[in-house]
PDB file of C-alpha atoms and ligand atoms in Angstrom:
ATOM      1  CA  MET A 884     126.527 229.168 142.304  1.00 80.00           C
ATOM      2  CA  ALA A 885     123.700 231.615 142.378  1.00 95.00           C
ATOM      3  CA  THR A 886     123.151 235.307 142.594  1.00 97.00           C
ATOM      4  CA  ARG A 887     121.715 236.611 145.831  1.00 98.00           C
ATOM      5  CA  THR A 888     119.460 239.576 146.480  1.00 98.00           C
ATOM      6  CA  VAL A 889     121.352 242.772 147.301  1.00 98.00           C
ATOM      7  CA  ARG A 890     119.996 244.498 150.399  1.00 98.00           C
ATOM      8  CA  LEU A 891     119.201 248.164 149.882  1.00 98.00           C
ATOM      9  CA  ILE A 892     119.655 251.206 152.085  1.00 97.00           C
ATOM     10  CA  GLY A 893     116.885 251.331 154.660  1.00 97.00           C
ATOM     11  CA  ASP A 894     117.357 247.630 155.398  1.00 98.00           C
ATOM     12  CA  GLU A 895     118.451 247.491 159.037  1.00 98.00           C
ATOM     13  CA  ILE A 896     120.932 244.691 158.416  1.00 98.00           C
ATOM     14  CA  LEU A 897     123.255 247.140 156.633  1.00 98.00           C
ATOM     15  CA  ARG A 898     123.726 248.926 159.986  1.00 98.00           C
ATOM     16  CA  LYS A 899     124.839 245.837 161.897  1.00 98.00           C
ATOM     17  CA  THR A 900     128.393 244.729 162.719  1.00 98.00           C
ATOM     18  CA  SER A 901     129.503 241.560 160.959  1.00 98.00           C
ATOM     19  CA  ARG A 902     131.085 238.677 162.879  1.00 98.00           C
ATOM     20  CA  PRO A 903     134.514 237.191 162.125  1.00 98.00           C
ATOM     21  CA  VAL A 904     134.753 233.926 160.211  1.00 98.00           C
ATOM     22  CA  GLU A 905     136.399 231.095 162.168  1.00 98.00           C
ATOM     23  CA  GLU A 906     136.728 228.542 159.393  1.00 98.00           C
ATOM     24  CA  ILE A 907     135.784 228.112 155.758  1.00 98.00           C
ATOM     25  CA  THR A 908     132.839 225.744 155.888  1.00 98.00           C
ATOM     26  CA  PRO A 909     131.129 224.550 152.681  1.00 98.00           C
ATOM     27  CA  ARG A 910     128.422 227.077 153.452  1.00 98.00           C
ATOM     28  CA  ILE A 911     130.940 229.946 153.627  1.00 98.00           C
ATOM     29  CA  ALA A 912     132.676 228.737 150.431  1.00 98.00           C
ATOM     30  CA  GLU A 913     129.326 228.793 148.647  1.00 98.00           C
ATOM     31  CA  LEU A 914     128.588 232.259 150.023  1.00 98.00           C
ATOM     32  CA  ILE A 915     131.898 233.540 148.600  1.00 98.00           C
ATOM     33  CA  GLU A 916     131.139 232.090 145.145  1.00 98.00           C
ATOM     34  CA  ASP A 917     127.664 233.601 145.243  1.00 98.00           C
ATOM     35  CA  MET A 918     129.096 236.976 146.275  1.00 98.00           C
ATOM     36  CA  PHE A 919     131.360 237.006 143.194  1.00 98.00           C
ATOM     37  CA  GLU A 920     128.477 236.004 140.965  1.00 98.00           C
ATOM     38  CA  THR A 921     126.228 238.675 142.469  1.00 98.00           C
ATOM     39  CA  MET A 922     128.894 241.380 142.217  1.00 98.00           C
ATOM     40  CA  TYR A 923     129.556 240.583 138.547  1.00 97.00           C
ATOM     41  CA  ALA A 924     125.844 240.326 137.717  1.00 97.00           C
ATOM     42  CA  GLU A 925     125.256 243.752 139.269  1.00 96.00           C
ATOM     43  CA  ASP A 926     128.347 245.282 137.653  1.00 95.00           C
ATOM     44  CA  GLY A 927     129.923 246.243 140.971  1.00 96.00           C
ATOM     45  CA  VAL A 928     133.605 246.433 141.903  1.00 97.00           C
ATOM     46  CA  GLY A 929     133.060 245.199 145.447  1.00 98.00           C
ATOM     47  CA  LEU A 930     130.554 243.529 147.725  1.00 98.00           C
ATOM     48  CA  ALA A 931     130.404 242.763 151.430  1.00 98.00           C
ATOM     49  CA  ALA A 932     128.582 239.703 152.794  1.00 98.00           C
ATOM     50  CA  VAL A 933     126.189 241.902 154.768  1.00 98.00           C
ATOM     51  CA  GLN A 934     124.935 243.276 151.455  1.00 98.00           C
ATOM     52  CA  VAL A 935     123.521 239.844 150.660  1.00 98.00           C
ATOM     53  CA  GLY A 936     122.179 239.511 154.190  1.00 98.00           C
ATOM     54  CA  VAL A 937     124.971 237.538 155.868  1.00 98.00           C
ATOM     55  CA  LEU A 938     126.657 239.151 158.879  1.00 98.00           C
ATOM     56  CA  ARG A 939     130.115 237.703 158.335  1.00 98.00           C
ATOM     57  CA  ARG A 940     133.374 239.598 157.791  1.00 98.00           C
ATOM     58  CA  ILE A 941     133.847 238.717 154.128  1.00 99.00           C
ATOM     59  CA  ILE A 942     134.354 241.024 151.153  1.00 98.00           C
ATOM     60  CA  VAL A 943     134.942 240.427 147.463  1.00 98.00           C
ATOM     61  CA  ILE A 944     136.522 242.966 145.128  1.00 98.00           C
ATOM     62  CA  ASP A 945     137.428 243.114 141.462  1.00 98.00           C
ATOM     63  CA  ILE A 946     138.400 246.510 140.091  1.00 97.00           C
ATOM     64  CA  SER A 947     139.268 245.150 136.622  1.00 96.00           C
ATOM     65  CA  LYS A 948     136.896 245.431 133.681  1.00 90.00           C
ATOM     66  CA  ASP A 949     137.367 241.817 132.607  1.00 93.00           C
ATOM     67  CA  HIS A 950     136.968 239.914 135.897  1.00 92.00           C
ATOM     68  CA  SER A 951     140.706 239.257 135.986  1.00 94.00           C
ATOM     69  CA  GLU A 952     141.511 240.615 139.451  1.00 95.00           C
ATOM     70  CA  LYS A 953     139.041 238.854 141.696  1.00 96.00           C
ATOM     71  CA  MET A 954     139.965 238.880 145.344  1.00 97.00           C
ATOM     72  CA  CYS A 955     138.245 237.601 148.428  1.00 98.00           C
ATOM     73  CA  LEU A 956     139.183 238.875 151.864  1.00 98.00           C
ATOM     74  CA  VAL A 957     137.996 237.178 155.028  1.00 98.00           C
ATOM     75  CA  ASN A 958     138.295 239.055 158.341  1.00 98.00           C
ATOM     76  CA  PRO A 959     140.103 241.984 156.665  1.00 98.00           C
ATOM     77  CA  GLU A 960     141.871 244.581 158.800  1.00 98.00           C
ATOM     78  CA  ILE A 961     143.493 247.825 157.735  1.00 98.00           C
ATOM     79  CA  VAL A 962     146.906 247.759 159.409  1.00 98.00           C
ATOM     80  CA  PHE A 963     148.379 250.847 157.762  1.00 98.00           C
ATOM     81  CA  SER A 964     147.017 253.843 155.919  1.00 98.00           C
ATOM     82  CA  GLU A 965     148.465 257.060 154.556  1.00 98.00           C
ATOM     83  CA  GLY A 966     147.699 259.885 152.191  1.00 98.00           C
ATOM     84  CA  GLU A 967     144.354 261.067 150.986  1.00 98.00           C
ATOM     85  CA  GLN A 968     142.174 260.821 147.906  1.00 98.00           C
ATOM     86  CA  CYS A 969     138.808 262.409 147.280  1.00 98.00           C
ATOM     87  CA  THR A 970     136.896 260.585 144.552  1.00 97.00           C
ATOM     88  CA  SER A 971     133.370 259.544 143.683  1.00 97.00           C
ATOM     89  CA  GLU A 972     131.898 256.359 145.073  1.00 97.00           C
ATOM     90  CA  GLY A 973     128.746 254.391 144.547  1.00 97.00           C
ATOM     91  CA  CYS A 974     127.356 251.279 146.181  1.00 98.00           C
ATOM     92  CA  LEU A 975     125.108 248.459 145.008  1.00 98.00           C
ATOM     93  CA  SER A 976     123.043 248.994 148.176  1.00 98.00           C
ATOM     94  CA  VAL A 977     122.515 252.683 147.383  1.00 98.00           C
ATOM     95  CA  PRO A 978     121.400 252.742 143.748  1.00 95.00           C
ATOM     96  CA  GLU A 979     121.181 256.080 141.948  1.00 92.00           C
ATOM     97  CA  VAL A 980     123.511 257.885 144.361  1.00 97.00           C
ATOM     98  CA  SER A 981     127.173 258.710 143.916  1.00 97.00           C
ATOM     99  CA  GLY A 982     129.309 261.257 145.659  1.00 98.00           C
ATOM    100  CA  LYS A 983     132.708 262.319 146.864  1.00 98.00           C
ATOM    101  CA  VAL A 984     134.324 260.537 149.758  1.00 98.00           C
ATOM    102  CA  ILE A 985     137.742 261.147 151.323  1.00 98.00           C
ATOM    103  CA  ARG A 986     139.748 257.946 151.737  1.00 98.00           C
ATOM    104  CA  PRO A 987     143.395 257.103 152.335  1.00 98.00           C
ATOM    105  CA  GLU A 988     145.381 256.864 149.097  1.00 98.00           C
ATOM    106  CA  HIS A 989     147.403 253.918 150.355  1.00 98.00           C
ATOM    107  CA  VAL A 990     146.393 251.109 152.688  1.00 98.00           C
ATOM    108  CA  ILE A 991     147.832 247.801 153.765  1.00 98.00           C
ATOM    109  CA  VAL A 992     145.193 245.211 154.618  1.00 98.00           C
ATOM    110  CA  ARG A 993     145.731 241.874 156.333  1.00 98.00           C
ATOM    111  CA  ALA A 994     143.145 239.168 155.894  1.00 98.00           C
ATOM    112  CA  LYS A 995     142.557 235.502 155.175  1.00 98.00           C
ATOM    113  CA  ASP A 996     141.847 234.367 151.637  1.00 98.00           C
ATOM    114  CA  LYS A 997     139.063 231.982 150.563  1.00 97.00           C
ATOM    115  CA  ASP A 998     141.205 229.056 151.748  1.00 97.00           C
ATOM    116  CA  PHE A 999     141.796 230.779 155.108  1.00 98.00           C
ATOM    117  CA  LYS A1000     145.458 231.451 154.331  1.00 98.00           C
ATOM    118  CA  ASP A1001     147.030 234.706 155.536  1.00 98.00           C
ATOM    119  CA  ILE A1002     147.288 237.409 152.909  1.00 98.00           C
ATOM    120  CA  GLU A1003     148.456 241.000 152.890  1.00 98.00           C
ATOM    121  CA  ILE A1004     147.381 243.497 150.255  1.00 98.00           C
ATOM    122  CA  ASP A1005     149.283 246.714 149.613  1.00 98.00           C
ATOM    123  CA  ALA A1006     146.860 248.931 147.730  1.00 98.00           C
ATOM    124  CA  HIS A1007     146.810 252.412 146.251  1.00 98.00           C
ATOM    125  CA  GLY A1008     144.184 254.519 144.530  1.00 98.00           C
ATOM    126  CA  LEU A1009     141.030 252.751 143.363  1.00 97.00           C
ATOM    127  CA  LEU A1010     141.846 249.468 145.097  1.00 98.00           C
ATOM    128  CA  ALA A1011     142.587 251.256 148.391  1.00 98.00           C
ATOM    129  CA  LYS A1012     139.261 253.061 148.087  1.00 98.00           C
ATOM    130  CA  ALA A1013     137.377 249.842 147.326  1.00 98.00           C
ATOM    131  CA  LEU A1014     138.951 248.065 150.305  1.00 98.00           C
ATOM    132  CA  CYS A1015     138.026 250.900 152.679  1.00 98.00           C
ATOM    133  CA  HIS A1016     134.469 251.074 151.307  1.00 98.00           C
ATOM    134  CA  GLU A1017     133.863 247.332 151.688  1.00 98.00           C
ATOM    135  CA  ILE A1018     135.514 247.071 155.114  1.00 98.00           C
ATOM    136  CA  ASP A1019     133.270 249.926 156.304  1.00 98.00           C
ATOM    137  CA  HIS A1020     130.251 247.774 155.392  1.00 98.00           C
ATOM    138  CA  LEU A1021     131.435 245.164 157.914  1.00 98.00           C
ATOM    139  CA  ASP A1022     130.985 247.763 160.645  1.00 98.00           C
ATOM    140  CA  GLY A1023     127.606 249.012 159.460  1.00 98.00           C
ATOM    141  CA  ILE A1024     128.968 252.075 157.661  1.00 98.00           C
ATOM    142  CA  VAL A1025     127.630 253.049 154.241  1.00 98.00           C
ATOM    143  CA  PHE A1026     129.525 255.539 152.041  1.00 98.00           C
ATOM    144  CA  THR A1027     126.684 258.067 152.169  1.00 98.00           C
ATOM    145  CA  ASP A1028     127.391 258.408 155.922  1.00 98.00           C
ATOM    146  CA  ILE A1029     130.764 259.974 155.135  1.00 98.00           C
ATOM    147  CA  MET A1030     130.039 261.463 151.704  1.00 98.00           C
ATOM    148  CA  ILE A1031     131.091 265.100 151.582  1.00 97.00           C
ATOM    149  CA  GLU A1032     129.241 266.040 148.412  1.00 96.00           C
ATOM    150  CA  GLU A1033     126.706 264.239 146.249  1.00 96.00           C
ATOM    151  CA  ASP A1034     127.446 264.138 142.517  1.00 95.00           C
ATOM    152  CA  LYS A1035     124.990 266.106 140.433  1.00 90.00           C
ATOM    153  CA  ASP A1036     123.122 264.816 137.330  1.00 72.00           C
TER     154      ASP A1036
HETATM  155 NI1   NI B1452     128.971 249.433 149.138  1.00 95.57          NI
END
């Protein structure tokens, strides 16, 4: 395992669409481990593969404070969303900026896990927000594109 360099806003790769994963090769398995290590090293709650320069539809998330809720989603798709929340977001690719974004309060996401098994995640609140934020990255969208107000201070 190793940490990888996080690509920063202005890097064109962040604007590209990531490609689906067809199978978990050793290379993809290593990427996933490195994504967790990078996310934890940078103190983030989520990371998309494109943020470490790999255009594959893979995200990792852990909204816990003690690394106890690690999840990896491969080829994630939002199949249901409802409600609304407006909360602050930040992004490892956009250091020093945080601001309000409107997201669904509740989403259901279907994906494959790190072993390419089908999973479904029913998420509210912070986890729903994190899923939407990371899935946006897979389509070249950064939270500042849809931020309605930047946080002051
Ligand atoms: Ni981000």
